[in-house]
Amino acid sequence: MKTRAAVLRDLGKDWEITDLDLDPPKAGEVLVRFVAAGLCHSDDHLRTGDIPARYPIVGGHEGAGIVEETGDGVTRFKPGDHVVCSFLPVCGHCRFCARGMSNLCDLGVLLYENSLPDGTFRFHGDGQDYGQMCLLGTFSPWAVLSEHSCVKIDDDLPLEIVALVGCGVPTGWGTAVNSGNVRPGDTTVVYGVGGVGINAVQGAAFAGAQHVIAVDPVASKLEVASRLGATHTAATAEEAHQIAFEVTRGVGADQALVTVGVVTEEVIAAAFAAVRKRGVVVVTGLAGPAKKTIQVPGFELTLWEKRIQGSLFGGGNPFEEIPRMLDLYRAGKLKLDELVTARYRLDDVNQGYQDLLDGRNVRGVIIHEH
Ligand SMILES: NC(=O)c1ccc[n+]([C@@H]2O[C@H](COP(=O)([O-])OP(=O)(O)OC[C@H]3O[C@@H](n4cnc5c(N)ncnc54)[C@H](O)[C@@H]3O)[C@@H](O)[C@H]2O)c1
Ligand SMILES: [Zn+2]
Ligand SMILES: [Zn+2]
């Protein structure tokens, strides 16, 4: 079949809307009609090279839609099923999946080529194979996906909203709750209130943090953070540092969660300085693989037993976390509608990313036309 998708052809190039051919699903795959796709910062990293990948590539790794067709051997899905996509594929059987660390599934090795698990591609155009960001490609209204990337959800959930639960929501929430292990009474600092960080704020508040200090240079982000659980806000890391030491009477924060768009040495240093003895810095935001963003005094690391922890998908298991987030949403305990601050047509994807870089959105969402 034919589809239209937002693609990147090379490093530094803008998104381009192009017509592509899409193969039918092979064994273990499903054809999905995407209803909505979230604009996560990670797709912009594909453009800048902060996430290296093979080009050309269909963008988008946050999405929700409806299964239209299933390939041979697919038993978990039937046409008409609603799905949220996990930005990490989960095979269920590799050593890491078997140990309950399925965010680290060995299929993650595919995230450079971004082919489907059998090593071949479903999108084609001008004689070339197109990869699918995180094996998804939600910036196309149609895509063929591995069943390892799809989580079945209830039919009555709004697909335009729950698309966010494929990446930003569980990543942010788990940054606080899993990787940061926020406990009742804790003091948590969150650096960067985008689609990921706002959910770190919600997760920390829900886990019982007494003080949640949201840091972002953009005032409108801090307003949203205050509505969704932040007890304090700061425009700069220095301000946040002062607040963290004031409210803990000189002890320091229990967690410093780094969810900024592009991680820098400065923000890591600030986070490291803000935590108490045996406190933890959780690094969820990304920067290019060649950048040495973590420069901290080892002296303090050792003698204060400070910890630095990376976090992928919030340190949780996608097939567990996605339904959990949706249950909390249904119960009104996790806010999602409030996170969608702008809706775009696929043709306006470059505007959507400009708005992200200009700090206008908590999360922008593409609504697909069919
Ligand atoms: N580890 C994972 O599993 C995972 C998953 C998804 C996204 N990410 C990464 O998380 C990061 C955040 O993604 P997003 O979609 O929320 O991005 P975003 O651009 O929507 O939000 C980032 C926020 O950080 C703020 N910011 C920038 N520099 C800052 C600083 N020095 N101090 C405080 N705030 C600052 C911006 O104003 C913005 O509000 C990106 O690097 C993304 O690639 C990681
Ligand atoms: Zn993402
Ligand atoms: Zn696995």
Short mmCIF file of C-alpha atoms and ligand atoms in Angstrom, two decimals:
data_model
loop_
_atom_site.label_atom_id
_atom_site.label_comp_id
_atom_site.label_asym_id
_atom_site.label_seq_id
_atom_site.Cartn_x
_atom_site.Cartn_y
_atom_site.Cartn_z
CA MET A 1 0.00 0.00 0.00
CA LYS A 2 0.97 3.67 -0.20
CA THR A 3 1.46 6.01 2.74
CA ARG A 4 2.76 9.52 3.43
CA ALA A 5 5.35 9.98 6.12
CA ALA A 6 7.68 12.51 7.74
CA VAL A 7 11.22 11.32 7.08
CA LEU A 8 14.80 12.40 7.68
CA ARG A 9 17.12 11.87 4.73
CA ASP A 10 20.37 12.92 6.35
CA LEU A 11 22.03 14.51 9.35
CA GLY A 12 20.91 18.09 9.95
CA LYS A 13 18.15 18.03 7.32
CA ASP A 14 14.59 19.10 8.13
CA TRP A 15 11.69 16.67 8.19
CA GLU A 16 10.38 15.98 4.72
CA ILE A 17 6.90 14.69 3.90
CA THR A 18 7.16 12.01 1.27
CA ASP A 19 5.11 9.24 -0.35
CA LEU A 20 6.32 5.74 0.49
CA ASP A 21 5.42 2.16 -0.33
CA LEU A 22 4.53 0.01 2.65
CA ASP A 23 4.83 -3.80 2.53
CA PRO A 24 2.16 -6.02 4.12
CA PRO A 25 2.95 -7.54 7.52
CA LYS A 26 5.22 -10.59 7.57
CA ALA A 27 5.12 -13.29 10.25
CA GLY A 28 4.85 -11.81 13.75
CA GLU A 29 3.94 -8.36 12.44
CA VAL A 30 0.85 -6.17 12.33
CA LEU A 31 -0.35 -3.33 10.13
CA VAL A 32 -1.33 -0.40 12.33
CA ARG A 33 -3.33 2.71 11.43
CA PHE A 34 -1.89 5.39 13.67
CA VAL A 35 -4.32 7.93 15.07
CA ALA A 36 -1.80 10.13 16.85
CA ALA A 37 1.94 10.55 17.35
CA GLY A 38 3.71 12.50 20.10
CA LEU A 39 6.59 14.86 19.32
CA CYS A 40 9.33 13.64 21.67
CA HIS A 41 12.72 15.35 21.78
CA SER A 42 14.44 12.09 20.79
CA ASP A 43 13.26 12.45 17.17
CA ASP A 44 15.00 15.81 17.07
CA HIS A 45 18.14 14.04 18.30
CA LEU A 46 17.92 11.96 15.12
CA ARG A 47 18.07 15.19 13.15
CA THR A 48 21.03 16.62 15.10
CA GLY A 49 22.96 13.37 15.45
CA ASP A 50 22.60 13.22 19.24
CA ILE A 51 21.04 9.84 18.50
CA PRO A 52 22.99 8.19 15.67
CA ALA A 53 20.91 6.20 13.18
CA ARG A 54 20.92 5.00 9.61
CA TYR A 55 19.14 7.28 7.11
CA PRO A 56 16.64 7.56 5.53
CA ILE A 57 14.29 6.98 8.41
CA VAL A 58 10.59 7.47 9.13
CA GLY A 59 10.33 9.46 12.35
CA GLY A 60 8.15 9.07 15.40
CA HIS A 61 8.31 6.65 18.30
CA GLU A 62 5.34 7.74 20.41
CA GLY A 63 2.03 6.58 19.00
CA ALA A 64 -1.31 4.87 19.36
CA GLY A 65 -3.58 3.36 16.77
CA ILE A 66 -5.66 0.45 15.56
CA VAL A 67 -4.52 -2.92 14.22
CA GLU A 68 -5.87 -3.35 10.68
CA GLU A 69 -4.19 -6.57 9.58
CA THR A 70 -2.09 -9.30 11.16
CA GLY A 71 0.71 -11.40 9.68
CA ASP A 72 1.19 -15.14 10.07
CA GLY A 73 1.48 -16.48 13.58
CA VAL A 74 0.21 -13.37 15.34
CA THR A 75 -1.99 -14.53 18.21
CA ARG A 76 -2.04 -11.55 20.58
CA PHE A 77 -3.78 -9.20 18.15
CA LYS A 78 -6.72 -9.17 15.78
CA PRO A 79 -7.95 -6.46 13.42
CA GLY A 80 -9.73 -3.72 15.36
CA ASP A 81 -7.54 -3.98 18.48
CA HIS A 82 -6.35 -0.67 19.90
CA VAL A 83 -2.66 -0.43 20.70
CA VAL A 84 -0.10 1.85 22.27
CA CYS A 85 3.39 1.33 20.89
CA SER A 86 6.37 0.79 23.11
CA PHE A 87 9.43 2.66 21.86
CA LEU A 88 11.44 -0.35 22.97
CA PRO A 89 10.67 -3.76 21.45
CA VAL A 90 10.33 -6.56 24.01
CA CYS A 91 10.96 -10.15 22.86
CA GLY A 92 10.09 -11.71 26.22
CA HIS A 93 12.73 -14.42 26.00
CA CYS A 94 16.22 -12.95 25.91
CA ARG A 95 18.32 -13.01 29.06
CA PHE A 96 17.33 -9.44 30.01
CA CYS A 97 13.61 -9.96 29.37
CA ALA A 98 13.74 -13.18 31.36
CA ARG A 99 15.20 -11.28 34.32
CA GLY A 100 12.42 -8.69 34.31
CA MET A 101 14.64 -6.03 32.74
CA SER A 102 12.81 -5.96 29.43
CA ASN A 103 13.61 -2.28 28.79
CA LEU A 104 17.08 -3.69 28.13
CA CYS A 105 15.80 -6.41 25.73
CA ASP A 106 18.44 -7.58 23.28
CA LEU A 107 16.22 -6.39 20.41
CA GLY A 108 17.47 -2.92 21.39
CA VAL A 109 20.45 -3.70 19.16
CA LEU A 110 18.14 -2.86 16.22
CA LEU A 111 17.79 0.77 17.26
CA TYR A 112 20.60 1.94 14.99
CA GLU A 113 19.43 0.32 11.72
CA ASN A 114 15.79 0.60 12.79
CA SER A 115 14.79 -2.36 10.64
CA LEU A 116 12.16 -4.80 11.86
CA PRO A 117 13.47 -7.74 13.95
CA ASP A 118 14.10 -9.97 10.89
CA GLY A 119 16.57 -7.37 9.61
CA THR A 120 14.46 -6.20 6.65
CA PHE A 121 12.49 -3.00 6.00
CA ARG A 122 8.79 -2.39 5.29
CA PHE A 123 8.93 1.25 4.07
CA HIS A 124 10.46 1.88 0.64
CA GLY A 125 10.79 4.81 -1.76
CA ASP A 126 13.09 5.92 -4.61
CA GLY A 127 14.73 2.49 -4.59
CA GLN A 128 15.72 2.86 -0.93
CA ASP A 129 14.73 1.11 2.31
CA TYR A 130 13.49 3.42 5.08
CA GLY A 131 14.09 2.60 8.75
CA GLN A 132 11.43 3.17 11.41
CA MET A 133 12.44 5.26 14.46
CA CYS A 134 12.58 2.75 17.33
CA LEU A 135 11.09 0.16 14.93
CA LEU A 136 7.87 2.26 14.87
CA GLY A 137 7.69 5.29 12.54
CA THR A 138 4.61 6.90 14.06
CA PHE A 139 5.03 9.93 11.75
CA SER A 140 3.27 7.83 9.12
CA PRO A 141 -0.49 7.23 9.35
CA TRP A 142 0.22 3.59 8.47
CA ALA A 143 3.05 1.32 9.59
CA VAL A 144 3.92 -2.34 9.82
CA LEU A 145 5.23 -3.18 13.28
CA SER A 146 6.60 -6.14 15.16
CA GLU A 147 4.11 -7.49 17.69
CA HIS A 148 6.99 -7.06 20.17
CA SER A 149 6.38 -3.30 19.91
CA CYS A 150 2.62 -3.26 20.50
CA VAL A 151 0.66 -3.25 23.75
CA LYS A 152 -3.08 -3.92 23.51
CA ILE A 153 -5.20 -1.36 25.35
CA ASP A 154 -8.92 -0.90 26.10
CA ASP A 155 -10.99 0.42 23.19
CA ASP A 156 -12.51 3.31 25.12
CA LEU A 157 -9.25 5.14 25.88
CA PRO A 158 -8.68 8.28 23.76
CA LEU A 159 -5.92 7.35 21.31
CA GLU A 160 -4.95 11.00 20.77
CA ILE A 161 -4.02 11.26 24.45
CA VAL A 162 -2.71 7.82 25.30
CA ALA A 163 -0.17 7.99 22.46
CA LEU A 164 2.03 9.71 25.07
CA VAL A 165 2.13 6.55 27.11
CA GLY A 166 4.45 4.98 24.52
CA CYS A 167 7.42 7.07 25.65
CA GLY A 168 7.26 10.33 27.60
CA VAL A 169 4.86 9.25 30.33
CA PRO A 170 6.41 5.97 31.54
CA THR A 171 9.91 7.35 30.95
CA GLY A 172 9.34 10.37 33.17
CA TRP A 173 7.25 8.57 35.77
CA GLY A 174 9.72 5.70 36.03
CA THR A 175 12.67 8.11 36.21
CA ALA A 176 11.23 9.19 39.56
CA VAL A 177 9.51 6.03 40.79
CA ASN A 178 11.77 3.21 39.50
CA SER A 179 15.22 4.62 38.79
CA GLY A 180 15.05 7.35 41.46
CA ASN A 181 13.08 5.20 43.93
CA VAL A 182 11.29 8.24 45.36
CA ARG A 183 9.97 7.47 48.85
CA PRO A 184 7.35 9.23 50.99
CA GLY A 185 8.81 12.42 52.44
CA ASP A 186 11.63 12.73 49.90
CA THR A 187 12.91 15.90 48.29
CA THR A 188 13.20 15.53 44.51
CA VAL A 189 14.58 17.98 41.98
CA VAL A 190 13.50 17.63 38.33
CA TYR A 191 15.64 19.43 35.74
CA GLY A 192 13.66 20.06 32.52
CA VAL A 193 9.88 20.04 32.32
CA GLY A 194 9.10 18.69 28.85
CA GLY A 195 7.02 15.68 27.91
CA VAL A 196 9.36 13.49 29.97
CA GLY A 197 10.10 15.78 32.93
CA ILE A 198 6.47 16.66 33.62
CA ASN A 199 5.84 12.97 34.26
CA ALA A 200 8.85 12.78 36.56
CA VAL A 201 7.13 15.57 38.51
CA GLN A 202 3.87 13.60 38.56
CA GLY A 203 5.65 10.37 39.53
CA ALA A 204 7.62 11.97 42.35
CA ALA A 205 4.50 13.64 43.74
CA PHE A 206 2.51 10.40 43.51
CA ALA A 207 5.26 8.42 45.24
CA GLY A 208 4.96 10.80 48.18
CA ALA A 209 7.83 13.25 47.80
CA GLN A 210 7.30 16.07 50.27
CA HIS A 211 9.14 18.55 48.08
CA VAL A 212 9.18 18.39 44.29
CA ILE A 213 11.35 21.16 42.87
CA ALA A 214 10.79 21.68 39.13
CA VAL A 215 13.54 23.51 37.22
CA ASP A 216 13.07 24.98 33.75
CA PRO A 217 14.00 28.32 32.18
CA VAL A 218 10.54 28.53 30.56
CA ALA A 219 7.92 30.05 32.90
CA SER A 220 4.92 28.32 31.26
CA LYS A 221 6.48 24.91 31.96
CA LEU A 222 6.78 25.77 35.62
CA GLU A 223 3.10 26.72 35.76
CA VAL A 224 2.12 23.30 34.41
CA ALA A 225 4.55 21.64 36.84
CA SER A 226 2.93 23.48 39.76
CA ARG A 227 -0.50 22.25 38.70
CA LEU A 228 0.71 18.64 38.39
CA GLY A 229 2.60 18.21 41.64
CA ALA A 230 5.62 20.51 41.94
CA THR A 231 5.78 22.20 45.34
CA HIS A 232 8.55 24.59 44.28
CA THR A 233 9.73 25.95 40.94
CA ALA A 234 13.02 27.45 39.82
CA ALA A 235 14.19 29.09 36.61
CA THR A 236 17.81 28.10 37.19
CA ALA A 237 19.78 25.26 38.74
CA GLU A 238 21.28 27.69 41.27
CA GLU A 239 17.83 28.67 42.50
CA ALA A 240 16.85 25.00 42.73
CA HIS A 241 20.02 24.23 44.70
CA GLN A 242 19.17 26.90 47.22
CA ILE A 243 15.61 25.63 47.62
CA ALA A 244 16.75 21.99 47.95
CA PHE A 245 19.15 22.86 50.79
CA GLU A 246 16.66 25.19 52.47
CA VAL A 247 13.80 22.69 52.61
CA THR A 248 16.10 19.88 53.79
CA ARG A 249 17.90 22.06 56.35
CA GLY A 250 21.24 21.71 54.65
CA VAL A 251 21.04 17.98 53.86
CA GLY A 252 20.37 18.10 50.12
CA ALA A 253 17.87 16.41 47.80
CA ASP A 254 17.23 12.68 47.81
CA GLN A 255 17.01 12.58 44.00
CA ALA A 256 18.05 14.87 41.16
CA LEU A 257 16.33 13.79 37.93
CA VAL A 258 17.83 15.05 34.68
CA THR A 259 15.18 15.26 31.96
CA VAL A 260 16.47 18.27 29.98
CA GLY A 261 16.31 18.19 26.18
CA VAL A 262 20.06 18.03 25.58
CA VAL A 263 22.15 16.99 28.58
CA THR A 264 25.19 19.15 29.39
CA GLU A 265 28.11 18.89 31.76
CA GLU A 266 26.67 21.88 33.64
CA VAL A 267 23.28 20.33 34.40
CA ILE A 268 24.89 17.07 35.56
CA ALA A 269 27.26 18.99 37.81
CA ALA A 270 24.34 20.93 39.27
CA ALA A 271 22.33 17.75 39.85
CA PHE A 272 25.32 16.06 41.49
CA ALA A 273 25.83 19.02 43.80
CA ALA A 274 22.14 19.11 44.79
CA VAL A 275 21.88 15.57 46.22
CA ARG A 276 22.58 14.45 49.77
CA LYS A 277 24.91 11.71 50.96
CA ARG A 278 23.95 8.51 49.09
CA GLY A 279 21.52 10.56 47.02
CA VAL A 280 20.99 9.65 43.38
CA VAL A 281 21.30 11.55 40.11
CA VAL A 282 19.15 9.91 37.44
CA VAL A 283 20.18 10.67 33.87
CA THR A 284 17.29 10.21 31.45
CA GLY A 285 17.94 13.03 28.99
CA LEU A 286 20.38 12.38 26.18
CA ALA A 287 23.32 14.00 24.45
CA GLY A 288 25.45 12.72 21.57
CA PRO A 289 27.43 9.53 22.27
CA ALA A 290 30.77 11.28 21.87
CA LYS A 291 29.96 13.96 24.47
CA LYS A 292 31.47 13.49 27.93
CA THR A 293 28.58 15.02 29.86
CA ILE A 294 29.33 13.44 33.21
CA GLN A 295 32.21 15.25 34.88
CA VAL A 296 31.97 15.05 38.66
CA PRO A 297 34.46 15.00 41.53
CA GLY A 298 35.14 11.33 42.29
CA PHE A 299 36.15 12.39 45.79
CA GLU A 300 32.59 13.42 46.58
CA LEU A 301 31.18 10.40 44.76
CA THR A 302 33.14 8.09 47.04
CA LEU A 303 33.05 9.83 50.37
CA TRP A 304 29.40 10.91 50.13
CA GLU A 305 28.43 7.70 48.34
CA LYS A 306 26.59 9.70 45.72
CA ARG A 307 25.16 7.65 42.86
CA ILE A 308 24.65 8.34 39.17
CA GLN A 309 22.08 6.16 37.45
CA GLY A 310 21.14 6.00 33.77
CA SER A 311 17.48 5.37 32.98
CA LEU A 312 15.93 3.87 29.83
CA PHE A 313 12.13 3.81 29.60
CA GLY A 314 12.14 4.93 33.24
CA GLY A 315 13.88 1.70 34.24
CA GLY A 316 10.59 -0.23 33.90
CA ASN A 317 9.19 -3.06 31.80
CA PRO A 318 7.18 -1.56 28.90
CA PHE A 319 4.47 -4.25 28.89
CA GLU A 320 3.93 -3.71 32.60
CA GLU A 321 4.34 0.05 32.77
CA ILE A 322 2.10 1.01 29.83
CA PRO A 323 -1.03 -0.69 31.27
CA ARG A 324 -0.13 0.62 34.73
CA MET A 325 0.03 4.21 33.43
CA LEU A 326 -3.32 3.76 31.69
CA ASP A 327 -4.96 2.43 34.87
CA LEU A 328 -3.67 5.43 36.81
CA TYR A 329 -4.95 7.75 34.07
CA ARG A 330 -8.39 6.13 34.19
CA ALA A 331 -8.42 6.55 37.97
CA GLY A 332 -7.59 10.26 37.59
CA LYS A 333 -4.29 9.84 39.43
CA LEU A 334 -2.11 10.51 36.41
CA LYS A 335 -2.93 13.54 34.26
CA LEU A 336 -2.50 13.11 30.53
CA ASP A 337 -5.00 15.46 28.87
CA GLU A 338 -3.21 18.40 30.47
CA LEU A 339 0.09 17.39 28.82
CA VAL A 340 -1.04 17.85 25.23
CA THR A 341 -0.43 21.54 24.65
CA ALA A 342 -0.64 21.63 20.82
CA ARG A 343 -2.00 19.50 17.98
CA TYR A 344 -0.48 19.46 14.47
CA ARG A 345 -1.13 18.00 11.04
CA LEU A 346 1.62 15.72 9.74
CA ASP A 347 2.55 18.43 7.21
CA ASP A 348 3.39 20.77 10.10
CA VAL A 349 5.91 18.48 11.79
CA ASN A 350 8.78 20.97 11.34
CA GLN A 351 6.68 23.66 13.03
CA GLY A 352 5.98 21.19 15.84
CA TYR A 353 9.69 20.67 16.42
CA GLN A 354 10.40 24.39 16.20
CA ASP A 355 7.77 24.90 18.92
CA LEU A 356 9.43 22.17 21.04
CA LEU A 357 12.82 23.87 20.70
CA ASP A 358 11.27 27.25 21.49
CA GLY A 359 9.78 25.86 24.70
CA ARG A 360 6.15 26.34 23.61
CA ASN A 361 4.90 22.81 24.31
CA VAL A 362 4.81 20.38 27.15
CA ARG A 363 3.95 17.81 24.46
CA GLY A 364 2.87 18.46 20.87
CA VAL A 365 0.90 15.73 19.11
CA ILE A 366 0.40 14.98 15.42
CA ILE A 367 -3.17 13.95 14.62
CA HIS A 368 -3.13 11.78 11.50
CA GLU A 369 -5.63 12.29 8.69
CA HIS A 370 -6.95 9.18 6.96
N1 LIG B 1 16.12 7.64 28.53
C1 LIG B 1 14.96 7.45 27.91
O1 LIG B 1 14.38 6.36 27.94
C2 LIG B 1 14.36 8.59 27.16
C3 LIG B 1 13.07 8.48 26.62
C4 LIG B 1 12.49 9.60 26.03
C5 LIG B 1 13.20 10.78 25.94
N2 LIG B 1 14.46 10.83 26.41
C6 LIG B 1 15.24 12.07 26.40
O2 LIG B 1 14.77 12.89 27.46
C7 LIG B 1 15.02 14.26 27.15
C8 LIG B 1 13.77 15.08 27.34
O3 LIG B 1 12.82 14.79 26.33
P1 LIG B 1 11.51 15.70 26.17
O4 LIG B 1 10.77 15.15 25.00
O5 LIG B 1 10.83 15.86 27.46
O6 LIG B 1 12.18 17.09 25.74
P2 LIG B 1 11.56 18.58 25.71
O7 LIG B 1 12.38 19.35 24.77
O8 LIG B 1 10.08 18.50 25.50
O9 LIG B 1 11.77 19.10 27.20
C9 LIG B 1 13.01 19.44 27.71
C10 LIG B 1 12.84 20.58 28.73
O10 LIG B 1 14.11 20.87 29.29
C11 LIG B 1 14.20 22.27 29.50
N3 LIG B 1 15.61 22.60 29.67
C12 LIG B 1 16.56 22.69 28.71
N4 LIG B 1 17.77 22.95 29.28
C13 LIG B 1 17.56 23.03 30.63
C14 LIG B 1 18.40 23.25 31.76
N5 LIG B 1 19.71 23.44 31.63
N6 LIG B 1 17.84 23.25 33.00
C15 LIG B 1 16.51 23.03 33.15
N7 LIG B 1 15.66 22.79 32.11
C16 LIG B 1 16.19 22.79 30.88
C17 LIG B 1 13.51 22.85 28.28
O11 LIG B 1 13.08 24.19 28.51
C18 LIG B 1 12.33 21.88 28.13
O12 LIG B 1 11.20 22.31 28.84
C19 LIG B 1 15.57 14.24 25.71
O13 LIG B 1 16.98 14.24 25.75
C20 LIG B 1 15.07 12.93 25.17
O14 LIG B 1 15.84 12.45 24.10
C21 LIG B 1 15.04 9.77 27.04
ZN ZN B 2 10.66 9.54 23.30
ZN ZN B 3 14.16 -9.57 25.10
#
